[in-house]
XYZ file of C-alpha atoms in Angstrom:
120
model
C 21.227 -160.502 72.350
C 23.306 -161.359 75.274
C 23.799 -157.673 75.909
C 19.995 -157.297 76.670
C 20.257 -160.210 79.179
C 23.240 -158.525 80.939
C 21.234 -155.291 81.048
C 18.252 -157.065 82.450
C 20.264 -158.589 85.369
C 21.705 -155.075 86.154
C 18.257 -153.565 86.043
C 16.896 -156.411 88.409
C 19.761 -155.663 90.796
C 18.849 -152.005 90.901
C 15.142 -152.900 91.386
C 15.964 -155.379 94.173
C 17.387 -152.773 96.439
C 16.756 -149.170 97.021
C 20.395 -148.860 98.064
C 21.706 -149.617 94.640
C 22.226 -146.345 92.606
C 24.040 -147.867 89.710
C 25.779 -150.914 88.401
C 28.077 -152.089 85.526
C 29.439 -155.379 84.199
C 33.042 -154.835 83.018
C 35.585 -157.146 81.476
C 38.722 -157.925 83.452
C 40.600 -155.625 80.956
C 38.445 -152.786 81.710
C 35.979 -152.738 78.773
C 32.259 -151.969 79.524
C 30.094 -154.938 78.722
C 26.685 -153.530 80.064
C 25.746 -150.687 82.416
C 23.061 -149.100 84.379
C 25.092 -145.860 85.246
C 23.656 -142.398 85.813
C 23.842 -139.947 82.875
C 27.119 -138.083 82.763
C 29.196 -140.928 84.370
C 32.071 -141.818 82.136
C 31.830 -145.489 81.347
C 35.335 -145.841 80.194
C 36.715 -144.257 83.371
C 34.493 -146.659 85.574
C 35.628 -149.573 83.544
C 39.309 -148.802 83.807
C 39.130 -148.147 87.573
C 37.142 -151.182 88.282
C 39.461 -153.536 86.463
C 42.558 -151.902 88.041
C 41.086 -152.086 91.642
C 39.914 -155.663 91.146
C 43.334 -156.684 89.863
C 45.099 -154.931 92.812
C 42.662 -156.483 95.287
C 43.228 -159.978 93.920
C 46.975 -159.445 94.156
C 46.701 -158.161 97.654
C 44.717 -161.198 98.977
C 47.079 -163.580 97.309
C 50.222 -161.842 98.614
C 48.801 -161.575 102.128
C 47.538 -165.163 102.205
C 43.843 -164.231 102.553
C 42.538 -166.784 100.098
C 40.491 -165.882 97.027
C 39.232 -162.372 96.502
C 35.365 -162.091 97.041
C 34.844 -158.373 96.788
C 36.537 -154.910 96.808
C 34.783 -152.389 99.030
C 35.441 -148.647 98.908
C 33.646 -146.424 101.311
C 33.269 -142.662 100.696
C 31.399 -140.004 102.459
C 28.605 -140.288 100.000
C 28.340 -144.006 99.610
C 30.056 -147.251 98.575
C 31.611 -148.750 95.545
C 31.525 -152.482 95.605
C 33.300 -154.601 93.043
C 32.848 -158.442 92.876
C 34.070 -160.920 90.340
C 31.555 -162.307 87.912
C 33.356 -165.385 86.684
C 36.872 -165.215 85.494
C 36.161 -162.773 82.746
C 34.351 -159.794 84.293
C 33.671 -157.693 87.305
C 30.450 -156.330 88.648
C 30.739 -152.850 90.042
C 27.964 -151.433 92.122
C 27.449 -147.903 93.530
C 25.394 -147.895 96.733
C 24.032 -145.264 99.088
C 25.905 -144.348 102.217
C 23.268 -145.854 104.496
C 23.078 -149.170 102.544
C 22.349 -152.363 104.450
C 25.646 -154.071 103.504
C 24.672 -157.629 104.361
C 21.586 -157.617 102.145
C 23.421 -155.769 99.415
C 26.233 -158.282 99.405
C 23.816 -161.033 98.937
C 22.036 -159.278 96.079
C 25.326 -158.527 94.396
C 26.564 -162.075 94.822
C 23.347 -163.396 93.108
C 23.638 -160.951 90.248
C 27.326 -161.741 89.735
C 26.607 -165.418 89.537
C 23.687 -164.873 87.099
C 25.957 -162.646 84.988
C 28.879 -165.142 84.979
C 26.499 -167.869 83.575
C 25.643 -165.556 80.673
C 29.287 -164.656 79.829
């Protein structure tokens, strides 16, 4: 029943901030572990893109001597996509509103990622 626990953490993240629109826990190879995504959003596509972007971000920070990757942040005209490692096996992807308070959101995401990494 770990899947239920993953789902509970994702739902708590969504409930902790009105800025969070969706979230997903994805293995580093792109497979969906748990999600709180809107209907109609392709889980496979979200998983594949998240894994690819996290991998590229990790390589970029290493190649550019920026230390360890903490998060990947994408900003579009309608909001943010924020990806954060959740242990060594998974990535937490969060979709947030365009007017999100990023400082508070980063804190909530960090807490959720840590809780999820303990469950993996």
